PDB file of C-alpha atoms in Angstrom:
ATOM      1  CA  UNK B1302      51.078  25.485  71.695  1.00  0.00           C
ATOM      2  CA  UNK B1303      49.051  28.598  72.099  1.00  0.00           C
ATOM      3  CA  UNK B1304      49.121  31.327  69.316  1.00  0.00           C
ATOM      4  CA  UNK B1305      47.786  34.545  70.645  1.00  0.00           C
ATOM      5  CA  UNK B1306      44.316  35.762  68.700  1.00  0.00           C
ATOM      6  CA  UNK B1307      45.543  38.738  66.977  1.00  0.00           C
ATOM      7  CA  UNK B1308      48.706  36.443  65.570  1.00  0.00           C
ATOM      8  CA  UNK B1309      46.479  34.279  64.558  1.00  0.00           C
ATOM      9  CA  UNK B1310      44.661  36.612  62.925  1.00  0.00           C
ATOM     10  CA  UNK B1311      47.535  37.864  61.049  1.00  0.00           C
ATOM     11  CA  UNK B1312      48.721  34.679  59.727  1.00  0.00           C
ATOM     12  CA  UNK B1313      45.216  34.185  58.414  1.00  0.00           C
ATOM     13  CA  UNK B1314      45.163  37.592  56.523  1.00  0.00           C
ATOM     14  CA  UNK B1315      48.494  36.818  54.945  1.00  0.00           C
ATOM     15  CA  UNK B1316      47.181  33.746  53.477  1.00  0.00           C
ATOM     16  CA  UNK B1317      44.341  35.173  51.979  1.00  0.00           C
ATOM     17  CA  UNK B1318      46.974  37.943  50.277  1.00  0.00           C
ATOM     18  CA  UNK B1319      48.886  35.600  49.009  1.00  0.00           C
ATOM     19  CA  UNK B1320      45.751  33.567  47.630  1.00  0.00           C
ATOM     20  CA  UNK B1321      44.427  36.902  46.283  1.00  0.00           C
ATOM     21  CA  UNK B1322      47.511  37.567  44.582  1.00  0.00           C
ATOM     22  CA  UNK B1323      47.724  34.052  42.488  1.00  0.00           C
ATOM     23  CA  UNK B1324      44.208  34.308  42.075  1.00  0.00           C
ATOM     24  CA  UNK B1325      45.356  37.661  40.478  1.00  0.00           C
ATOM     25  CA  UNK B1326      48.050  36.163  38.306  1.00  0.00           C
ATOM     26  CA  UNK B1327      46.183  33.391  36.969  1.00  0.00           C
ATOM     27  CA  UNK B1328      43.216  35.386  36.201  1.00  0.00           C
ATOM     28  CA  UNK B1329      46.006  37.586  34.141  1.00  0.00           C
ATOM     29  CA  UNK B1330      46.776  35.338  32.383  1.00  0.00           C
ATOM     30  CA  UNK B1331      43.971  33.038  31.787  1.00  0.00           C
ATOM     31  CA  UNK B1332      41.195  35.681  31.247  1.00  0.00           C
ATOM     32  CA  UNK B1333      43.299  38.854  29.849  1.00  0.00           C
ATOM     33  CA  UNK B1334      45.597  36.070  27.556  1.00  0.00           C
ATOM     34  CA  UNK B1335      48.771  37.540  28.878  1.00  0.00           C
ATOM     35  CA  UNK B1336      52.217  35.956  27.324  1.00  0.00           C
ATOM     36  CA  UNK B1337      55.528  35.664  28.869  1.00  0.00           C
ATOM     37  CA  UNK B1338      58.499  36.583  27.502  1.00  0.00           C
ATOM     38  CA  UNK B1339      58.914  32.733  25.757  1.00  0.00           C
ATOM     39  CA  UNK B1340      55.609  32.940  24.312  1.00  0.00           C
ATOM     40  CA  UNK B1341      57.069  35.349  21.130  1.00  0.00           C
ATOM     41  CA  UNK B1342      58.892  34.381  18.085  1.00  0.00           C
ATOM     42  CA  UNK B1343      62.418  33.627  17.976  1.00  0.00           C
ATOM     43  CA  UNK B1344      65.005  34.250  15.749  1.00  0.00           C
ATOM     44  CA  UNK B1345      68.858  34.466  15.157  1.00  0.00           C
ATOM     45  CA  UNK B1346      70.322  37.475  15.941  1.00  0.00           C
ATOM     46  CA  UNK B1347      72.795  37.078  13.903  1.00  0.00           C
ATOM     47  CA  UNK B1348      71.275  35.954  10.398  1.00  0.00           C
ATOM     48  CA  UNK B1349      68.525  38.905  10.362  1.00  0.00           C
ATOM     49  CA  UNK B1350      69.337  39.164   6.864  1.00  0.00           C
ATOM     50  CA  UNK B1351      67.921  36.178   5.744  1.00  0.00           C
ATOM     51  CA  UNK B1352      64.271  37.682   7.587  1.00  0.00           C
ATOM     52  CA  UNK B1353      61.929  40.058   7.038  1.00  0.00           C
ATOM     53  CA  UNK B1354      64.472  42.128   9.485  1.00  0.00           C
ATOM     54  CA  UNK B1355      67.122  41.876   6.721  1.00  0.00           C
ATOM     55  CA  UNK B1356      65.070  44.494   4.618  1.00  0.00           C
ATOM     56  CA  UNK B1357      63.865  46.618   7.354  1.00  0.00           C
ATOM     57  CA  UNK B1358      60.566  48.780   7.280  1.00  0.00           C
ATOM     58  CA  UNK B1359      56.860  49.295   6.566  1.00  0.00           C
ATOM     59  CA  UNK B1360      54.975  46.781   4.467  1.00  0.00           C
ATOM     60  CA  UNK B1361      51.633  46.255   3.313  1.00  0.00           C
ATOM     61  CA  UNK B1362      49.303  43.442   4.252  1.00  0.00           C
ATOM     62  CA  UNK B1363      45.492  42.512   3.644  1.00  0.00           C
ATOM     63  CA  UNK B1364      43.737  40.663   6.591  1.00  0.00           C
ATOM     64  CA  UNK B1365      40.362  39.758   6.529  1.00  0.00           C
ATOM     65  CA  UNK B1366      39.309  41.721   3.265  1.00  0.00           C
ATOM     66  CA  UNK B1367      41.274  45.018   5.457  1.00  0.00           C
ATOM     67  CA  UNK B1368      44.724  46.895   4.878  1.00  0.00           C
ATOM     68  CA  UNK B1369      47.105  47.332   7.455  1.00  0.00           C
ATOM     69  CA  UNK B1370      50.476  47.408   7.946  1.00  0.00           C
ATOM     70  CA  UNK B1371      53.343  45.697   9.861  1.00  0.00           C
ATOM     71  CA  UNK B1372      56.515  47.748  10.463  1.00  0.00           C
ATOM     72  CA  UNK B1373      59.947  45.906  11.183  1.00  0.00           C
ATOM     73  CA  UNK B1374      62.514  47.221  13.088  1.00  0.00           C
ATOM     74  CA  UNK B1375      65.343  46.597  13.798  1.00  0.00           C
ATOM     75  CA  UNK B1376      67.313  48.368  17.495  1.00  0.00           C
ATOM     76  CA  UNK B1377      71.086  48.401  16.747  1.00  0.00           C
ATOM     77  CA  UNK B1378      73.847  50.593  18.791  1.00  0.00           C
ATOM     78  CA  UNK B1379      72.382  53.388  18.625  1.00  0.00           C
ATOM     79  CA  UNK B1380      69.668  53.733  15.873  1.00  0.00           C
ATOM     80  CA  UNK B1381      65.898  52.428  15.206  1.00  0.00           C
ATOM     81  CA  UNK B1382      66.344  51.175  11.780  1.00  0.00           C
ATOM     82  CA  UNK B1383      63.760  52.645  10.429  1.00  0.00           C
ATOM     83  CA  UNK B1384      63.113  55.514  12.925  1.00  0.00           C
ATOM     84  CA  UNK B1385      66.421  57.228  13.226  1.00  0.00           C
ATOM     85  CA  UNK B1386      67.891  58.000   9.746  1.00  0.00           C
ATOM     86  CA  UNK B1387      63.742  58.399   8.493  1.00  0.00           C
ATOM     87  CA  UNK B1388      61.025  58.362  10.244  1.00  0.00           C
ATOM     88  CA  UNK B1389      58.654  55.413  10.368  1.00  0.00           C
ATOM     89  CA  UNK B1390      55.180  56.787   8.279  1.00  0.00           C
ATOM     90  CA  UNK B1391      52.136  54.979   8.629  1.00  0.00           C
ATOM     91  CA  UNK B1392      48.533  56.113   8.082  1.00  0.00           C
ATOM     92  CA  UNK B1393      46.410  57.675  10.846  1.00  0.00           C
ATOM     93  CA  UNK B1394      43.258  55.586  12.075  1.00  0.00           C
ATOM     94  CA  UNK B1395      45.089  51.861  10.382  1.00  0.00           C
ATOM     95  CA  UNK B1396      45.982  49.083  12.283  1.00  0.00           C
ATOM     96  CA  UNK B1397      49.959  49.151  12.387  1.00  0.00           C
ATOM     97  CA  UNK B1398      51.776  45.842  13.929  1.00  0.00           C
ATOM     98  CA  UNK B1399      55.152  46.004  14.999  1.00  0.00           C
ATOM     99  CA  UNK B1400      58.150  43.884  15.091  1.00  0.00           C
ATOM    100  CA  UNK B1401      60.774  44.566  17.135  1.00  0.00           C
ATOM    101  CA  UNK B1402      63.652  42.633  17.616  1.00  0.00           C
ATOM    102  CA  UNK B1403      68.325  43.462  18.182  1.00  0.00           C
ATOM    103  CA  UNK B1404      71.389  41.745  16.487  1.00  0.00           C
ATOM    104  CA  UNK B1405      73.425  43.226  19.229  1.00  0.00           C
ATOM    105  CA  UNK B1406      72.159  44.386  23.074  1.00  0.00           C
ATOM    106  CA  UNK B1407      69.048  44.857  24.747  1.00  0.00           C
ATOM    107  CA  UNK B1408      67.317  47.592  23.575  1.00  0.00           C
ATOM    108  CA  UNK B1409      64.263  49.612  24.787  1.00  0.00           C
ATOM    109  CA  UNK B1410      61.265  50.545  22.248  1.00  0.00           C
ATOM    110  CA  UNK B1411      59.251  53.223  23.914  1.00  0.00           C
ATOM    111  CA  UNK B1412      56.713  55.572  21.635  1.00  0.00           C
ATOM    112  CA  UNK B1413      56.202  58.616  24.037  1.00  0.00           C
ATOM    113  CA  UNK B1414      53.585  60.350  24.382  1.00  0.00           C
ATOM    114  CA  UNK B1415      51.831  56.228  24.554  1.00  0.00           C
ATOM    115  CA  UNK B1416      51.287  53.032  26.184  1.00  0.00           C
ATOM    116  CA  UNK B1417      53.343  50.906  23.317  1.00  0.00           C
ATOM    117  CA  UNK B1418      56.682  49.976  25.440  1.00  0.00           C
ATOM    118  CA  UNK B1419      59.153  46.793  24.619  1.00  0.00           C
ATOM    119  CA  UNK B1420      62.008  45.785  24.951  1.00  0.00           C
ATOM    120  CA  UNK B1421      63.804  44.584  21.933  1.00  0.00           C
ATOM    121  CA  UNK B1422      65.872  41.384  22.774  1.00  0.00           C
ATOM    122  CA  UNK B1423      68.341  39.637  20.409  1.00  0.00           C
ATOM    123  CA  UNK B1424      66.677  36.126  19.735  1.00  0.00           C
ATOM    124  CA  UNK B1425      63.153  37.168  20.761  1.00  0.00           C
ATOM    125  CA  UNK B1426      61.061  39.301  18.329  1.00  0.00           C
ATOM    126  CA  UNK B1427      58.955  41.599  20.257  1.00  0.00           C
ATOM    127  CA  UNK B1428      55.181  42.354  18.445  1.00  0.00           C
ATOM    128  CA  UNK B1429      52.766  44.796  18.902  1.00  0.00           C
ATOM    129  CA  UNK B1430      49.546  46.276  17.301  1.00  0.00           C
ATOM    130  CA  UNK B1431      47.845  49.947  17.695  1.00  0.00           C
ATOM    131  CA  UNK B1432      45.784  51.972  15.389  1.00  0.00           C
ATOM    132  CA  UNK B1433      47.288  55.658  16.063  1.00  0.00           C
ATOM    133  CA  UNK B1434      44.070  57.755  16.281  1.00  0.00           C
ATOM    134  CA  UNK B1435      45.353  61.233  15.060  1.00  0.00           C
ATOM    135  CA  UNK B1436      47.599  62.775  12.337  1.00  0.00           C
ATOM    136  CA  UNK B1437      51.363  63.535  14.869  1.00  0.00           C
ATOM    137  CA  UNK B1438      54.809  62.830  15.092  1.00  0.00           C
ATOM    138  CA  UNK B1439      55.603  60.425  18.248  1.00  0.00           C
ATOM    139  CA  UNK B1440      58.513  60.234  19.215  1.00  0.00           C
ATOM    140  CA  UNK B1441      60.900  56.780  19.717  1.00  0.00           C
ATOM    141  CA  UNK B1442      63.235  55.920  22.621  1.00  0.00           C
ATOM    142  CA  UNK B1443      65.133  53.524  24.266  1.00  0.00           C
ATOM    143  CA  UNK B1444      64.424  53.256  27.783  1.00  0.00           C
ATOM    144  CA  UNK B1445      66.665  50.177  28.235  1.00  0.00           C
ATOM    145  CA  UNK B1446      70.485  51.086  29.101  1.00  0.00           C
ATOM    146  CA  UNK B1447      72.323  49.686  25.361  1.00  0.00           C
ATOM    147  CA  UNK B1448      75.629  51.155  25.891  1.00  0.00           C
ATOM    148  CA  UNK B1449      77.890  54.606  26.068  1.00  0.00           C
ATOM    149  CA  UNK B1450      75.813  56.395  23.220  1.00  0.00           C
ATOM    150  CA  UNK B1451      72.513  55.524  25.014  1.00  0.00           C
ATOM    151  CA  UNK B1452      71.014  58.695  25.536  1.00  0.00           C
ATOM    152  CA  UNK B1453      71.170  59.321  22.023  1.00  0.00           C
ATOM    153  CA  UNK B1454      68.813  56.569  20.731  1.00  0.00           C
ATOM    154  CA  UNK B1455      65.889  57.804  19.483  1.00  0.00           C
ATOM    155  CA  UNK B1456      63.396  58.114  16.463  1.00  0.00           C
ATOM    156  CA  UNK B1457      60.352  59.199  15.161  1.00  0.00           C
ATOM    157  CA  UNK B1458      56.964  57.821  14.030  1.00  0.00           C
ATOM    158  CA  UNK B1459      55.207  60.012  11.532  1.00  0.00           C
ATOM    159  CA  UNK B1460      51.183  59.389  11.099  1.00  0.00           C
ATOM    160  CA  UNK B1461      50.106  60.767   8.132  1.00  0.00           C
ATOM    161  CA  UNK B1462      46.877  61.460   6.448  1.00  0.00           C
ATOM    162  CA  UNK B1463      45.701  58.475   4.131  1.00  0.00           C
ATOM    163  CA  UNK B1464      45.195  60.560   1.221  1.00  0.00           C
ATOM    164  CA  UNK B1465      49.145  62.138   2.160  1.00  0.00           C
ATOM    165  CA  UNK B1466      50.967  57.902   3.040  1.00  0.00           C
ATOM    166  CA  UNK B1467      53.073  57.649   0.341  1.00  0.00           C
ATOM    167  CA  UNK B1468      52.898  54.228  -0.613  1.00  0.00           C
ATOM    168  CA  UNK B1469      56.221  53.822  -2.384  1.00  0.00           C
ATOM    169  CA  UNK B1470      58.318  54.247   0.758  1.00  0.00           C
ATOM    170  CA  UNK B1471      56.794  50.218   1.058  1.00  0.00           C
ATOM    171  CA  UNK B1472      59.194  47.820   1.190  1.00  0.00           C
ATOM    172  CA  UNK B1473      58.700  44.218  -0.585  1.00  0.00           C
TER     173      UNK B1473
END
């Protein structure tokens, strides 16, 4: 069978793309230590009360000799709890780690105005870290589609001076 040169030639090329683009993948996740979706925590969605998620909010941890802070929250129909009712306050230029996680629907956990974008799935706890680098309110929204009051989910992140973060706003 004869396959004409530039067909041939074309075949080739689409091999290499596809080789370039696993090459691509693997090197995502092998070199940059991507995770997939299966890779977080899990938890029931329906016992968040007996987890940290029970008592929503921001709490204070020491790592490595260093304060920081880990914020759970909590995206129900249609509130960020924390986020809605009060905003979440953290400290400007102090690592903050998030986690994220629903009793109810997919939700969407978008800080404009950033790059820090999840989606909040009941039985997977989504986590994140950032240090924000200036005193600002960000705002919170849900950029996944929960439901009819959808377009009224959002919240607010408040970053605060470290002399001004109010430490008894802590939860235990």
């Amino acid at each position: 069978m004869h396959i004409h040169k530039f067909e041939q030639f074309w075949i080739k090329l689409s091999f290499v793309l596809i080789a370039f683009f696993v090459a691509t993948v693997v090197y995502g996740f092998v070199a940059m230590d991507l995770k997939v979706i299966g890779d977080h925590a899990t938890i029931d969605p329906q016992n968040l009360a007996d987890t940290k998620f029970g008592n929503p909010g921001v709490r204070e941890v020491t790592r490595n000799g260093q304060t920081e802070y880990e914020v759970y929250v909590q995206t129900i129909q249609f509130a960020f709890n924390p986020g809605t009712a009060q905003p979440i306050e953290v400290p400007v230029d102090t690592r903050v780690t998030f986690y994220i996680t629903s009793p109810d629907v997919l939700h969407g956990f978008d800080v404009a105005g950033t790059n820090l974008n999840t989606m909040a799935i009941p039985g997977q706890v989504a986590k994140f870290t950032t240090i924000f680098p200036e005193v600002r309110e960000y705002g919170i929204v849900c950029n996944e589609y929960c439901g009819p009051a959808h377009h009224v989910m959002e919240g607010k992140i408040k970053v605060v001076p470290k002399s001004e973060f109010d430490k008894s706003n802590l939860v235990e």
